[in-house]
Amino acid sequence: MADGRPLPPKVTRTRLYEQVAEQITAWITATGLAVGDRLPPERELAQQLGVSRATLSQALVALEVVGVVTVRHGDGTVLTRPTEGTIAQAIRAHADRLPEIIETRDALETKLAALAAERRTHDDLAEIEAAITAMEADIAAGGRGVEGDERFHAAVTAASHSALLARLMLEIGPLVRETRLESLSQPERPHASLAGHRRIADAIAAGDPAAAAAAMHDHIGLVSDVALIRTDG
Amino acid sequence: MADGRPLPPKVTRTRLYEQVAEQITAWITATGLAVGDRLPPERELAQQLGVSRATLSQALVALEVVGVVTVRHGDGTVLTRPTEGTIAQAIRAHADRLPEIIETRDALETKLAALAAERRTHDDLAEIEAAITAMEADIAAGGRGVEGDERFHAAVTAASHSALLARLMLEIGPLVRETRLESLSQPERPHASLAGHRRIADAIAAGDPAAAAAAMHDHIGLVSDVALIRTDG
DNA sequence: TTGGATCAGTGGCCTAGCCAATAGGACAGT
DNA sequence: ACTGTCCTATTGGCTAGGCCACTGATCCAA
């Protein structure tokens, strides 16, 4: 844009199966279904939700893939994992749990940074650099660097080449996103955050796991400082 | 069974969408499709694979949920992530997963041990001690200490008073259980494991987070040694 | 008590149809 | 030459309906 302001974010479209899966999850939680309990029959559930059975089936595929349910031919669909255990839902009051989110980020992301330093490829480094460049441009244009920040962390996660850790990051993704947004909303914080990214990226590029972990630890400590200020303020 | 032999394992049934998803993944890998490339149209792919479009769509839902593809209405289905990085594939071969499980345990459990050292209560310490005592008794009676081992790790997790980290441990629980079982099945390993527990417990009781984390890191390294031996053997 | 048959209820997958979304091309206006 | 609008072909989205396969429970006979 000519006046330097960033564009509004893209419209995200949701497939119906996603909405149905979410509604089923919410319903399971609300009714207090236990592991091993059977869900209503597909025909009934589809009718109740006002969708076709094929769409309902897609939603159940999604829930089966993530392990919430097991679909048994001829018997029904049973709950495999408690939905209260869904991370995004388990943590209710954000302010009460912020320290916990941060300590979890510390555990996961310092490890991810260390592994990235060991395992990064040329492409990984290019993406990390691109994320930093994008964040720089956003901040220079007056933005908060939110997308660049997110892109940076995703790039570090990808560079770790650890699918399981990446999965866990995905699980706590919404919570993590909030801590990042809070941090970046403070004046001067985008610049400080960007500097932290720089240090992490340099350590990863240098192939120094300990330095990468320490830089990430410091970076997450930056978020922690914000949290304390906001809590006390 | 009267003659003491174990029963053969249960027959596992595979839903067609799973097979289709796997075949698509294999095909993507074999053709060397790159991220951003478009898959053939659903109608064509379904015909080629000899399944209905609805079934193909289910398979694509599964692949979308795990992040391999993005399905775009009116445009086609594009590859989002290289299939070599797919969790579904990575989970498949257990031997391939061990290093990853171990590094994830390292990230989570060293943090848990450090937090336990900071936050443990009298009750927490009592439970940790009880777990060690139970494991000792089991091993002295000729067992492998499996339950005591599990109880010990649960006690450390509880002593950390971090619900989010506890929840993540729960998520990877089955995978972690396997690494523990493999470790404890080696001769002499129960004793070594118990000694590791002792060191962790002492550091936690002493309120020394760094020592607790280091002891836990060493303990998990013990499991890692087992994995390497089994792989080479 | 065990094995076999039957039945009702459930999911599995298919076919067919029509609508919604997207990208690309053509054309008109500036 | 560039931009905007419209049209078309292709693609996915979802629905409806059908019939078959599987499962667990029940009943009956040996």
XYZ file of C-alpha atoms (C1' of nucleotides) in Angstrom:
526
model
C 0.000 0.000 0.000
C 1.179 3.440 -0.880
C 0.832 4.891 2.631
C 2.923 2.142 4.240
C 0.195 0.563 6.339
C -0.036 -3.232 6.233
C -2.936 -4.902 4.473
C -5.728 -6.459 6.480
C -5.328 -10.204 6.934
C -6.717 -12.625 4.382
C -10.240 -13.898 4.766
C -10.073 -17.406 6.087
C -12.680 -19.845 4.945
C -13.747 -22.716 7.082
C -14.813 -26.001 5.682
C -18.030 -27.279 7.119
C -16.400 -30.370 8.556
C -14.228 -28.163 10.751
C -17.217 -26.376 12.193
C -19.017 -29.650 12.747
C -15.968 -31.143 14.463
C -15.756 -28.139 16.753
C -19.423 -28.315 17.597
C -19.159 -31.990 18.380
C -16.195 -31.294 20.620
C -18.034 -28.535 22.434
C -21.068 -30.769 22.846
C -18.942 -33.611 24.238
C -17.424 -31.242 26.770
C -20.769 -29.749 27.721
C -22.405 -33.118 28.271
C -19.466 -34.461 30.255
C -19.074 -37.586 28.136
C -16.406 -39.909 29.456
C -13.799 -41.896 27.559
C -15.451 -45.048 26.260
C -18.887 -43.462 25.970
C -20.675 -43.777 22.684
C -21.759 -40.781 20.639
C -25.229 -40.726 19.083
C -25.580 -42.593 15.779
C -24.336 -40.780 12.684
C -27.808 -40.472 11.182
C -29.123 -38.879 14.336
C -26.148 -36.620 14.858
C -26.184 -35.469 11.231
C -29.848 -34.636 11.445
C -29.435 -32.889 14.762
C -26.586 -30.770 13.415
C -28.429 -30.074 10.172
C -25.750 -31.472 7.873
C -25.501 -34.439 5.584
C -24.180 -37.728 6.841
C -21.221 -37.457 4.506
C -20.244 -34.118 6.031
C -20.713 -35.507 9.509
C -18.524 -38.408 8.511
C -15.802 -36.023 7.358
C -15.920 -34.331 10.743
C -15.593 -37.675 12.453
C -12.611 -38.496 10.249
C -10.993 -35.303 11.459
C -11.746 -36.119 15.090
C -10.484 -39.655 14.579
C -7.234 -38.440 13.083
C -6.568 -36.240 16.124
C -7.501 -39.083 18.430
C -10.639 -37.673 20.059
C -12.885 -40.498 18.834
C -12.705 -43.981 17.356
C -15.285 -44.814 14.716
C -16.374 -48.448 14.925
C -18.214 -50.016 12.030
C -21.500 -51.469 13.127
C -21.133 -50.337 16.687
C -20.878 -46.580 16.834
C -18.404 -43.843 17.536
C -16.763 -43.831 20.953
C -14.845 -41.144 22.758
C -11.189 -42.014 22.915
C -9.764 -39.003 24.630
C -11.355 -36.490 26.964
C -12.076 -33.227 25.242
C -11.319 -31.378 28.441
C -7.853 -32.590 27.689
C -7.853 -30.444 24.601
C -5.207 -27.964 25.437
C -6.883 -24.890 24.079
C -9.926 -25.618 26.213
C -8.233 -26.856 29.338
C -6.784 -23.500 30.165
C -9.670 -21.278 30.986
C -8.616 -18.069 32.541
C -5.784 -16.707 30.494
C -4.384 -14.339 33.073
C -4.192 -17.056 35.704
C -2.230 -19.358 33.507
C 0.143 -17.083 31.699
C 3.163 -18.080 33.800
C 2.347 -21.668 33.003
C 2.153 -21.030 29.282
C 5.483 -19.280 29.453
C 7.211 -22.043 31.330
C 5.835 -24.538 28.819
C 7.047 -22.405 25.953
C 10.422 -22.301 27.664
C 10.552 -26.090 27.828
C 9.518 -26.624 24.223
C 10.997 -23.703 22.400
C 14.463 -23.778 23.905
C 14.658 -27.411 22.845
C 13.354 -26.526 19.384
C 15.985 -23.800 19.040
C 18.752 -26.184 20.112
C 17.601 -28.844 17.657
C 17.272 -26.244 14.908
C 20.893 -25.275 15.508
C 21.884 -28.904 14.984
C 19.662 -29.766 12.102
C 18.951 -26.639 10.081
C 19.218 -26.878 6.310
C 19.935 -24.098 3.859
C 16.229 -23.794 3.184
C 15.484 -23.608 6.891
C 17.935 -20.743 7.325
C 16.515 -18.940 4.297
C 13.013 -19.136 5.765
C 14.224 -17.927 9.149
C 15.913 -14.976 7.464
C 12.846 -14.269 5.370
C 10.707 -14.210 8.507
C 13.036 -11.715 10.162
C 13.054 -9.556 7.024
C 9.257 -9.623 6.882
C 8.995 -8.660 10.526
C 11.492 -5.839 10.026
C 9.501 -4.495 7.096
C 6.249 -4.694 9.026
C 7.692 -2.853 12.040
C 9.328 -0.238 9.803
C 5.931 0.360 8.245
C 4.407 0.955 11.677
C 3.021 -2.503 12.307
C 3.665 -4.745 15.290
C 5.344 -7.560 13.403
C 2.776 -10.145 14.390
C 2.901 -12.191 11.209
C 6.660 -12.046 10.976
C 6.883 -13.144 14.589
C 4.656 -16.083 13.963
C 6.492 -16.953 10.806
C 9.804 -16.856 12.637
C 8.725 -19.264 15.318
C 7.199 -21.595 12.747
C 10.474 -21.504 10.820
C 12.482 -22.406 13.927
C 10.055 -25.227 14.679
C 10.384 -26.522 11.131
C 14.170 -26.267 11.306
C 14.196 -28.550 14.358
C 12.881 -31.405 12.221
C 11.112 -32.877 15.211
C 7.577 -33.752 14.239
C 6.495 -34.611 17.756
C 7.670 -31.330 19.252
C 6.079 -29.512 16.329
C 2.864 -31.314 17.093
C 2.968 -30.257 20.719
C 3.592 -26.668 19.642
C 0.562 -26.950 17.414
C -1.493 -28.185 20.334
C -0.705 -25.155 22.448
C -0.672 -22.852 19.410
C -3.645 -20.649 20.368
C -2.261 -20.056 23.841
C 1.173 -19.261 22.523
C -0.274 -16.875 19.975
C -1.836 -14.861 22.762
C 1.386 -14.463 24.672
C 3.076 -13.254 21.511
C 0.331 -10.794 20.722
C 0.480 -9.376 24.226
C 4.197 -8.976 24.032
C 4.154 -7.269 20.674
C 1.417 -4.865 21.661
C 3.732 -3.057 24.090
C 5.559 -0.053 22.653
C 9.223 -0.863 21.861
C 8.554 -4.536 22.287
C 8.481 -5.316 18.570
C 12.028 -3.986 18.249
C 13.188 -5.910 21.280
C 11.497 -9.015 20.022
C 13.083 -8.614 16.625
C 16.506 -8.274 18.254
C 15.819 -11.507 20.138
C 14.923 -13.209 16.886
C 18.191 -11.986 15.416
C 20.198 -13.526 18.244
C 18.344 -16.814 17.967
C 18.800 -16.906 14.208
C 22.514 -16.159 14.501
C 22.998 -18.983 16.992
C 21.042 -21.373 14.764
C 23.033 -20.341 11.705
C 26.247 -20.797 13.707
C 25.129 -24.339 14.598
C 25.438 -23.612 18.313
C 22.643 -25.431 20.191
C 23.484 -24.057 23.642
C 23.587 -20.469 22.367
C 20.359 -20.988 20.450
C 18.610 -22.381 23.527
C 19.926 -19.553 25.700
C 18.846 -16.906 23.176
C 15.398 -18.458 22.964
C 15.233 -18.633 26.762
C 16.042 -14.918 26.955
C 13.510 -14.165 24.252
C 10.780 -15.977 26.146
C 11.888 -14.191 29.288
C 11.073 -10.985 27.443
C 7.471 -12.138 27.134
C 7.488 -13.065 30.785
C 8.526 -9.540 31.731
C 5.577 -8.194 29.817
C 3.225 -10.519 31.584
C 4.397 -9.426 35.011
C 4.056 -5.758 34.140
C 0.575 -6.236 32.815
C -0.452 -8.281 35.826
C 0.834 -5.703 38.284
C -0.378 -2.735 36.336
C -5.908 -69.833 27.710
C -5.377 -72.905 29.786
C -1.928 -73.725 28.412
C -0.492 -70.293 29.351
C 0.289 -69.083 25.865
C -0.769 -65.539 24.987
C -3.632 -64.966 22.572
C -2.861 -63.732 19.081
C -3.295 -59.973 18.667
C -6.613 -58.467 17.685
C -7.369 -58.058 14.029
C -7.008 -54.390 13.168
C -9.403 -52.969 10.658
C -8.466 -50.125 8.457
C -10.930 -47.654 7.178
C -10.678 -47.054 3.482
C -9.857 -43.386 3.939
C -6.723 -44.348 5.833
C -5.518 -46.567 3.022
C -6.302 -43.893 0.481
C -4.471 -41.263 2.548
C -1.442 -43.496 2.771
C -1.498 -44.195 -0.935
C -1.735 -40.518 -1.713
C 1.171 -39.835 0.601
C 3.259 -42.551 -0.994
C 2.391 -41.234 -4.422
C 3.338 -37.682 -3.438
C 6.662 -38.904 -2.145
C 7.294 -41.058 -5.194
C 6.531 -38.273 -7.658
C 8.592 -35.741 -5.749
C 5.826 -33.166 -5.542
C 6.942 -29.955 -3.937
C 5.154 -27.757 -1.424
C 2.709 -25.574 -3.319
C 2.174 -28.089 -6.108
C -1.377 -29.034 -6.954
C -2.660 -32.587 -6.729
C -4.833 -33.974 -9.518
C -8.530 -33.033 -9.342
C -10.651 -35.048 -6.913
C -12.698 -36.640 -9.672
C -9.593 -37.816 -11.450
C -7.801 -38.967 -8.315
C -10.864 -40.858 -7.078
C -11.220 -42.621 -10.399
C -7.546 -43.398 -10.565
C -7.592 -44.876 -7.063
C -10.824 -46.743 -7.709
C -12.793 -45.142 -4.890
C -15.716 -42.781 -4.683
C -15.187 -39.068 -4.490
C -16.690 -39.041 -1.007
C -14.087 -41.523 0.211
C -11.314 -39.595 -1.500
C -12.621 -36.486 0.205
C -12.427 -38.198 3.588
C -8.822 -39.096 2.911
C -8.101 -35.498 2.001
C -9.760 -34.365 5.247
C -7.362 -36.621 7.122
C -4.385 -35.266 5.200
C -5.591 -31.722 5.753
C -5.932 -32.266 9.493
C -2.333 -33.454 9.744
C -1.199 -30.563 7.614
C 0.015 -32.390 4.525
C -2.385 -30.670 2.132
C -4.702 -27.684 1.926
C -7.950 -28.253 0.081
C -9.052 -25.173 -1.810
C -12.598 -24.859 -3.064
C -12.673 -24.193 -6.775
C -8.932 -24.379 -7.149
C -7.695 -27.776 -6.114
C -5.702 -29.441 -3.421
C -2.172 -28.225 -2.836
C 0.689 -29.797 -0.956
C 1.336 -27.854 2.235
C 4.066 -29.869 3.805
C 6.558 -32.358 2.450
C 5.354 -35.859 3.120
C 8.654 -36.938 4.614
C 7.818 -34.666 7.512
C 4.408 -36.103 8.114
C 3.571 -37.072 11.637
C 1.389 -39.899 10.455
C 4.359 -41.407 8.695
C 6.772 -40.583 11.452
C 4.566 -42.338 13.972
C 4.536 -45.472 11.864
C 7.887 -47.010 12.378
C 8.468 -47.083 16.099
C 12.217 -47.419 15.814
C 12.293 -44.251 13.758
C 10.371 -42.427 16.444
C 12.480 -43.245 19.441
C 15.001 -40.447 19.085
C 12.169 -37.997 18.618
C 10.252 -39.247 21.624
C 13.398 -39.031 23.669
C 14.202 -35.476 22.657
C 10.637 -34.491 23.441
C 10.867 -36.167 26.828
C 14.107 -34.309 27.386
C 12.423 -30.979 26.663
C 9.445 -31.643 28.888
C 10.814 -33.725 31.717
C 13.904 -31.696 32.478
C 11.634 -28.678 32.809
C 9.259 -30.672 35.003
C 12.112 -31.750 37.248
C 13.368 -28.169 37.570
C 9.911 -26.890 38.418
C 9.391 -29.740 40.875
C 12.582 -28.682 42.657
C 11.156 -25.165 42.997
C 7.601 -26.009 43.893
C 7.510 -29.384 45.665
C 5.431 -29.680 48.800
C 5.851 -32.126 51.653
C 3.189 -34.311 50.115
C 4.928 -34.208 46.733
C 8.192 -35.388 48.298
C 6.410 -38.120 50.199
C 4.869 -39.435 46.994
C 8.205 -39.297 45.180
C 9.779 -41.294 48.010
C 6.918 -43.757 48.046
C 7.342 -44.325 44.312
C 11.035 -45.032 44.761
C 10.311 -47.402 47.644
C 7.723 -49.236 45.572
C 10.105 -49.577 42.657
C 12.831 -50.853 44.986
C 10.515 -53.492 46.407
C 9.393 -54.597 42.961
C 12.961 -54.942 41.700
C 14.046 -56.758 44.883
C 11.214 -59.210 44.253
C 12.505 -59.890 40.756
C 10.274 -57.502 38.852
C 11.280 -54.762 36.468
C 9.885 -51.867 38.449
C 7.539 -50.724 35.711
C 4.778 -49.457 37.965
C 7.182 -47.782 40.356
C 8.857 -46.112 37.394
C 5.586 -44.800 36.109
C 4.564 -43.699 39.559
C 7.825 -41.842 40.035
C 7.470 -39.846 36.829
C 3.852 -39.038 37.638
C 4.941 -37.821 41.062
C 7.587 -35.549 39.589
C 5.053 -34.203 37.117
C 2.583 -33.538 39.915
C 5.291 -31.863 42.002
C 5.925 -29.374 39.175
C 2.431 -27.955 39.638
C 2.235 -27.099 35.981
C -1.055 -28.295 34.564
C -0.099 -27.432 31.012
C 3.128 -29.410 31.061
C 1.292 -32.253 32.764
C -1.227 -32.197 30.006
C 1.426 -32.356 27.327
C 2.955 -35.333 29.127
C -0.444 -36.942 29.037
C -0.672 -36.340 25.307
C 2.534 -38.212 24.609
C 1.899 -40.705 27.428
C 1.602 -43.857 25.312
C 4.808 -43.088 23.427
C 6.659 -42.332 26.636
C 5.422 -45.533 28.217
C 7.023 -47.501 25.424
C 10.415 -45.930 25.926
C 10.237 -46.711 29.626
C 9.214 -50.312 29.046
C 12.052 -50.809 26.617
C 14.543 -49.366 29.042
C 13.396 -51.441 31.990
C 13.363 -54.658 30.000
C 17.159 -54.645 29.719
C 18.998 -56.560 32.442
C 20.547 -54.224 35.057
C 18.575 -51.339 33.714
C 16.003 -51.339 36.513
C 18.791 -50.794 39.010
C 20.369 -48.056 36.929
C 16.996 -46.443 36.443
C 16.304 -46.577 40.137
C 19.635 -44.908 40.842
C 18.683 -42.186 38.389
C 15.403 -41.704 40.188
C 17.303 -41.385 43.456
C 19.470 -38.611 42.087
C 16.481 -36.752 40.671
C 14.587 -37.097 43.948
C 17.561 -35.844 45.950
C 17.909 -32.759 43.767
C 14.191 -32.068 44.012
C 14.246 -32.487 47.782
C 17.263 -30.166 47.941
C 15.316 -27.561 45.982
C 17.990 -27.387 43.299
C 16.331 -26.885 39.885
C 19.533 -27.051 37.841
C 20.630 -30.278 39.524
C 17.169 -31.770 39.124
C 17.090 -30.908 35.421
C 20.589 -32.310 34.919
C 19.725 -35.519 36.771
C 16.604 -35.942 34.694
C 18.564 -35.232 31.516
C 21.046 -37.969 32.480
C 18.191 -40.322 33.308
C 16.611 -39.808 29.908
C 20.021 -40.275 28.352
C 19.961 -43.716 29.908
C 16.874 -44.524 27.862
C 18.572 -43.118 24.813
C 21.475 -45.521 25.325
C 19.068 -48.409 25.350
C 17.514 -47.276 22.132
C 20.868 -47.121 20.407
C 21.846 -50.578 21.603
C 18.587 -52.056 20.448
C 18.904 -50.364 17.089
C 22.400 -51.654 16.552
C 21.750 -55.075 17.941
C -22.078 -74.155 29.034
C -21.069 -73.610 24.300
C -22.056 -72.818 19.589
C -24.978 -71.288 15.949
C -28.596 -68.510 13.950
C -31.226 -64.401 13.752
C -32.240 -59.639 14.129
C -31.959 -54.686 14.836
C -29.029 -51.034 14.785
C -24.921 -49.165 13.315
C -21.301 -47.498 10.105
C -19.064 -47.906 5.065
C -18.974 -46.644 0.843
C -21.082 -45.672 -3.413
C -23.736 -42.958 -7.033
C -25.660 -38.889 -8.724
C -26.801 -34.211 -8.677
C -26.452 -29.327 -8.328
C -24.378 -25.259 -6.351
C -20.238 -22.363 -4.814
C -15.555 -20.791 -5.523
C -11.528 -19.906 -8.298
C -8.392 -18.778 -11.987
C -7.712 -17.377 -16.452
C -8.942 -15.180 -20.600
C -11.289 -11.767 -23.360
C -12.888 -7.310 -23.935
C -13.881 -2.459 -23.003
C -12.596 1.882 -21.012
C -9.172 5.236 -19.614
C -0.271 0.087 -21.517
C -2.941 -0.607 -17.620
C -7.105 -1.487 -15.050
C -11.633 -3.170 -14.358
C -15.458 -6.120 -15.598
C -17.517 -10.091 -17.289
C -17.644 -14.774 -18.822
C -16.255 -19.554 -18.959
C -14.231 -23.803 -17.658
C -12.638 -26.270 -13.937
C -12.579 -27.368 -9.435
C -14.309 -28.489 -4.775
C -18.675 -28.559 -1.356
C -22.338 -30.564 0.162
C -26.699 -33.020 -0.168
C -29.680 -37.041 -0.693
C -30.453 -41.688 -1.090
C -29.279 -46.467 -1.533
C -27.524 -50.908 -0.352
C -24.104 -53.739 1.865
C -20.961 -55.030 5.871
C -20.256 -55.262 10.697
C -21.511 -55.613 15.641
C -23.746 -56.851 19.801
C -27.612 -58.857 21.891
C -30.858 -62.417 22.183
C -32.675 -66.880 21.613
C -32.479 -71.745 20.890
C -30.461 -76.329 20.412
C -26.999 -79.670 21.615
